[in-house]
Tab-separated table of C-alpha atoms in Angstrom:
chain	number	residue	atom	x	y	z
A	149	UNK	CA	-18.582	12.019	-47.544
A	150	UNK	CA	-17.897	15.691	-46.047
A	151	UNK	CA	-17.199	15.777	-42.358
A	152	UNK	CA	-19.561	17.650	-40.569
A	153	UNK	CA	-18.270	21.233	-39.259
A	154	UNK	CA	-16.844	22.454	-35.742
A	155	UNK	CA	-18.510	24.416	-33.142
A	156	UNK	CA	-16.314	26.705	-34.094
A	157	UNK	CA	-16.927	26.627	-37.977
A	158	UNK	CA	-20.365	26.753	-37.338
A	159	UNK	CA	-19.964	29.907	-35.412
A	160	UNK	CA	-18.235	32.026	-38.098
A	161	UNK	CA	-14.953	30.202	-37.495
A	162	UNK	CA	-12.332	30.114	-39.968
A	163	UNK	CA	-11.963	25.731	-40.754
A	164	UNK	CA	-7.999	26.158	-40.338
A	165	UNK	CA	-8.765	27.938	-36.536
A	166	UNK	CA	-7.901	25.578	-34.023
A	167	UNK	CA	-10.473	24.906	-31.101
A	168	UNK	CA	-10.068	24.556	-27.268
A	169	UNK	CA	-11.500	21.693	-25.295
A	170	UNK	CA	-13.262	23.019	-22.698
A	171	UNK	CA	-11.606	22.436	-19.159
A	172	UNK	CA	-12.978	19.663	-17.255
A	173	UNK	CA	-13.533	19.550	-13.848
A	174	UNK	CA	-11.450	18.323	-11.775
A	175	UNK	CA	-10.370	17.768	-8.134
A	176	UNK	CA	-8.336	19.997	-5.937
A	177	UNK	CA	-6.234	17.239	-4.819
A	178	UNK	CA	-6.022	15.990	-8.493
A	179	UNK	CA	-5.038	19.658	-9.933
A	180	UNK	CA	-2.381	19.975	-6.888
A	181	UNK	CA	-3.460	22.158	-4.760
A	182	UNK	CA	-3.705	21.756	-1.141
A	183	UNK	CA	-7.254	20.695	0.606
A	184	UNK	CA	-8.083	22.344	4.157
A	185	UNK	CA	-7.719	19.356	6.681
A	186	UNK	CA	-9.012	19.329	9.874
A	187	UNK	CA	-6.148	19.870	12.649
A	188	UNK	CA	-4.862	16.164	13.772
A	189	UNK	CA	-5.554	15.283	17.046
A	190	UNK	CA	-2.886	14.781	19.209
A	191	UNK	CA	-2.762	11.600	21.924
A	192	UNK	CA	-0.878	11.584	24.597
A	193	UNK	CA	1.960	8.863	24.779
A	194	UNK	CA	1.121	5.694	27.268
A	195	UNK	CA	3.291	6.159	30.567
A	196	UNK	CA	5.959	3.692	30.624
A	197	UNK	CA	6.963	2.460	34.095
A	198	UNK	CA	10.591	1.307	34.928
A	199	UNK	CA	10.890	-2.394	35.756
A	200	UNK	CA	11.451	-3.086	39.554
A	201	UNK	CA	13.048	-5.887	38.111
A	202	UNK	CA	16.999	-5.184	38.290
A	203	UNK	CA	17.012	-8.822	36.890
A	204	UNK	CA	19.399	-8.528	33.280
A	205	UNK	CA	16.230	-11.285	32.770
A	206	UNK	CA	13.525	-9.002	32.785
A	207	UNK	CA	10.799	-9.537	30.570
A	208	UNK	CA	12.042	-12.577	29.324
A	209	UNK	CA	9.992	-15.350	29.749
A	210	UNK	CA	12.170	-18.317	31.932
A	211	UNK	CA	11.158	-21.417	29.568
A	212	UNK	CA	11.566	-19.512	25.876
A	213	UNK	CA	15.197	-21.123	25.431
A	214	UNK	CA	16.654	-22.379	22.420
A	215	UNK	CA	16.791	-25.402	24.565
A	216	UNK	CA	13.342	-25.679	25.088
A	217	UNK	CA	12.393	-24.544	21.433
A	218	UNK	CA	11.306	-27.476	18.805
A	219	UNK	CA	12.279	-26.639	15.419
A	220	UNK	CA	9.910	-28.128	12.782
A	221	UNK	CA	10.405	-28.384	9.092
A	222	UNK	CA	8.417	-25.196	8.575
A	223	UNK	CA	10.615	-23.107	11.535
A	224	UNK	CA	14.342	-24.249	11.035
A	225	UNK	CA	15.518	-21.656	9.254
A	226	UNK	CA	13.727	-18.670	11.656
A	227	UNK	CA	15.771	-21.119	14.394
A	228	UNK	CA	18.986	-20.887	12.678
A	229	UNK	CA	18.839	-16.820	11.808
A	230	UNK	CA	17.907	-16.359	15.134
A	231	UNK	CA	21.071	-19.090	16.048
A	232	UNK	CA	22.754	-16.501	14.386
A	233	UNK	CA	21.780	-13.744	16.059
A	234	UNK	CA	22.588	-14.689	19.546
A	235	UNK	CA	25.936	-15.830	18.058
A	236	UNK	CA	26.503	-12.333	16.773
A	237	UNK	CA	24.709	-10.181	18.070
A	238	UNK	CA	23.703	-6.728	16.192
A	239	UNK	CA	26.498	-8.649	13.261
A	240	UNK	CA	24.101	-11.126	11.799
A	241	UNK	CA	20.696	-10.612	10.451
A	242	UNK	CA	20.781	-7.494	11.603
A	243	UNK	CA	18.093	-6.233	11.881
A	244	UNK	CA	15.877	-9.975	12.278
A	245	UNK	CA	12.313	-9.660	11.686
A	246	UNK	CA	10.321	-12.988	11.885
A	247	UNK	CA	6.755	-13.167	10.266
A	248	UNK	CA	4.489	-15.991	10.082
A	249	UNK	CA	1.386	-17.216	11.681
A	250	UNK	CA	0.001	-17.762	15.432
A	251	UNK	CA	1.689	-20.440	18.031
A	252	UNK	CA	4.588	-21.314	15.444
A	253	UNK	CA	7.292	-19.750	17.659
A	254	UNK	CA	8.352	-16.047	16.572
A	255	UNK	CA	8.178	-15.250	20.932
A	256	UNK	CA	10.051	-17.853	21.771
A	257	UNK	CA	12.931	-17.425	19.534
A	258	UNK	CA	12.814	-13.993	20.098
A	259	UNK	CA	12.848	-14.701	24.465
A	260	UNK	CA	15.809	-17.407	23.475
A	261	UNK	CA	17.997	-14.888	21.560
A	262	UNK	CA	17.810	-12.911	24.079
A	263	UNK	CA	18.881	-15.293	27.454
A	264	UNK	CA	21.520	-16.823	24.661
A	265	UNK	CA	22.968	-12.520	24.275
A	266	UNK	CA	23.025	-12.421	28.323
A	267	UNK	CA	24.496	-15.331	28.858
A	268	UNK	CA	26.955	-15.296	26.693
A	269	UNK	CA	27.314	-11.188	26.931
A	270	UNK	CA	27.301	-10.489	30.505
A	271	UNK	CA	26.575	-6.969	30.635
A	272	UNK	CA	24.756	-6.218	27.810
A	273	UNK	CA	20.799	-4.963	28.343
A	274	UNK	CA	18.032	-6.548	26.788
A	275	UNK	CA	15.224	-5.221	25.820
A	276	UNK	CA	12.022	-6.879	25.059
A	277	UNK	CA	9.202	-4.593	23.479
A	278	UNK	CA	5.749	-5.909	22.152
A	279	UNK	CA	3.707	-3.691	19.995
């Protein structure tokens, strides 16, 4: 069985000449070079008004105590790092970040750590931001 010649044999070609694959077309992205974009818009950022309030309290809902919190099986430990937190503030689980599904109490314990930092931090400014 012979194999059957090149392109390149067939073309004159010594059969020891190597061949080049032809270049394949490719992306500009892919090859790295830069695309032209489209400028980005630019918004303008929200206006943020200062609370009236000169309440430390501000923004923290009244009832959203660790007192008034139930912790259920699938909440205790969210209720003890954010125990933790108020304990020690900016020491323990720092930074917190709570995840997990609607009504299950990530607001609450976030509310309680902070009336649990202001009473038992008088002075200190809390700040309660929601995206």
């Amino acid at each position: 069985m012979t194999a059957s010649p090149t392109p390149a044999q067939r073309n004159g070609a010594p059969a020891t000449a190597t061949t080049r694959k032809r270049p394949t077309r490719t992306s500009a992205k892919r090859r790295g070079k830069k695309t032209k974009q489209p400028p980005a818009e630019t918004l303008p950022l929200p206006r943020i008004d200062e609370s009236t309030d000169e309440s430390p309290y501000a923004g923290l809902h009244p009832r959203y105590t660790f007192h008034e919190f139930i912790a259920g099986k699938h909440s205790q430990l969210a209720h003890a790092a954010a125990r933790a937190v108020a304990d020690r503030p900016a020491g323990a689980y720092n930074p917190l970040f709570l995840y997990g599904g609607v009504g299950l109490g990530k607001t609450h314990l976030l509310h309680a750590i902070g009336h649990d930092v202001l009473q038992s931090h008088p002075g200190t400014q809390v700040l309660y931001v929601t995206s």
